[in-house]
Amino acid sequence: MSGLTMPKADAATLARRAEIVGDMRIIVPGEGVVDAVNSMRAFESDGLTAYRQLPLVVVLPETVQQVSRILKYCNERNIKVVPRGSGTSLSGGALPLEDAVLLVMSRFNRILDIDFANRAAVVQPGVTNLGITNAVEQEGFYYAPDPSSQIACSIGGNVAENSGGVHCLKYGLTANNVLGIEMVLMDGEVVRLGGKHLDSEGYDLLGVMSGSEGLLGVVTEVTVRILQKPETARALLIGFPSSEEAGQCVADIIGAGIIPGGMEMMDRPAIHAAEDFVHAGYPLDCEALLIVELDGCGDEVDHLIGAVEAIALKNGSTVCRVSQSEQERLVFWAGRKAAFPAVGRISPDYYCMDGTIPRKELPKVLAGMRELSEKYGLRVANVFHAGDGNLHPLILYDANVPGELEKAEEFGSDILRLCVKVGGVLTGEHGVGVEKRDLMPEMFNEIDLDQQMRVKCAFDPNHLLNPGKVFPQLRRCAELGRMHIHNGKLPFPDIPRF
Ligand SMILES: Cc1cc2nc3c(=O)[nH]c(=O)nc-3n(C[C@H](O)[C@H](O)[C@H](O)COP(=O)(O)OP(=O)(O)OC[C@H]3O[C@@H](n4cnc5c(N)ncnc54)[C@H](O)[C@@H]3O)c2cc1C
């Protein structure tokens, strides 16, 4: 845990910093370079606010050429770079480093092209997730992945974190909805991967970039798939006497071949917090609440509602309400979307975890979490992307009570260990960042980590892009054998002819 400020630097360090700041001002003239300590405070953390660090300097480029020149400059002088979008990451991915340039992409905020015929939009990486839907909805289109932070988070950050949201169960994560990107490598080379077309030649480097957490390149343009809004969408609120019964209902819905547009679960503390905050009409006398959205044409939705109601009843549901209007559907979702800030109202602080498990393990993991909650003496509120098995336990603590933050962190680590133990993974959508970096060996052995680092080496052999994130220890590219990529493709030796 870090509460660092700028350390007292020696004369040589100060002179080097002044030189770098001066050179950045040449590359990005005007207001695009921030080096005053008070102004840099706005950038000292991301959504994982327990970690704070002032950067060497903040630079806000406006053009691809500027990004390319900055990266080339830093690469040649061995200067680290941390890319940043809107700074909403919950795993510390955009946390500055004291000796790194913080490259903030928020001025890349233009929609470049909307192509309804090809169902694609080309946008700059600083455009917000919701900004894409806002730009296309007048023609009945939308961008499907919808993180709860969508009003603020950037599409560049979404690509870097492979972000998800309530509608990703049916429509896929960011990786499934990005068709192409333009990115700048650490040596300044500008590379394009994919495009408006459906498939690309060669290795799936676009897939490699999805969830790469700012370690491989800086995204400067994104082509996304846009979808036509379904004719009808209705949501059901279904209450259960226990999380186990709700969990079984989720498994049975999927098992019946129904893929809802969204399927979310909240436990009692989360239900009460959200209802007190948003007044969404949630039933308060249940232990678990499912929000199930069904979309498609009218008849299909009516049929699916009947099928889901029957499955819910068989699993012991005590209450089931179906939205009767678009406004009511949105109100049902408003509580879930505001669940994190709602929990923030009932506890001085909360620590949001993100792990994924096979759906059928939910009862076991919930029971394990209850035991851990007693062991650590800290309450936990649970919000799940239930259909995906992606858990977001919110551990409630008070940072002003000495030792409680450390306890919350240890509790969170134990939850993630439990996820891995039942066959799940350390993160569903929030990334590894600094938060889960030291837990990586729980999931990957040395050989796995070396292979992942070889990919990093192919893009950034000098380890200058967002170092200290994701990998628990630095594995030098020289030791692993270097690979270089050129123009978006891994080079291969000529195949000898026989
Ligand atoms: C209240 C709240 C709710 C949230 N809900 C969800 C949710 O439902 N689903 C979900 O998936 N996440 C959620 N998040 C997490 C967060 O919003 C996402 O991870 C989001 O994608 C981060 O985008 P950003 O623009 O803020 O990126 P940042 O936080 O600025 O950066 C995140 C990572 O992306 C890298 N990066 C940013 N821009 C670029 C770029 N142009 N090129 C290369 N690398 C880049 C950074 O280096 C960093 O590693 C939530 C966060 C909050 C605070």
GROMACS .gro file of C-alpha atoms in nm, residues 146 195 203 241 272 281 333 337 458 461-462:
model
   11
  146ASP     CA    1  -2.157  -0.146  -2.073
  195GLY     CA    2  -1.039  -0.289  -3.930
  203TYR     CA    3  -0.212  -1.409  -3.553
  241PRO     CA    4  -3.464  -1.691   0.027
  272HIS     CA    5  -3.060  -0.282   0.083
  281GLY     CA    6  -3.842  -0.100  -0.600
  333TRP     CA    7  -3.110  -0.156  -1.367
  337LYS     CA    8  -2.556   0.011  -1.179
  458ALA     CA    9   0.805  -0.872  -2.838
  461PRO     CA   10   1.183  -0.520  -2.507
  462ASN     CA   11   1.311  -0.245  -2.278
   0.00000   0.00000   0.00000
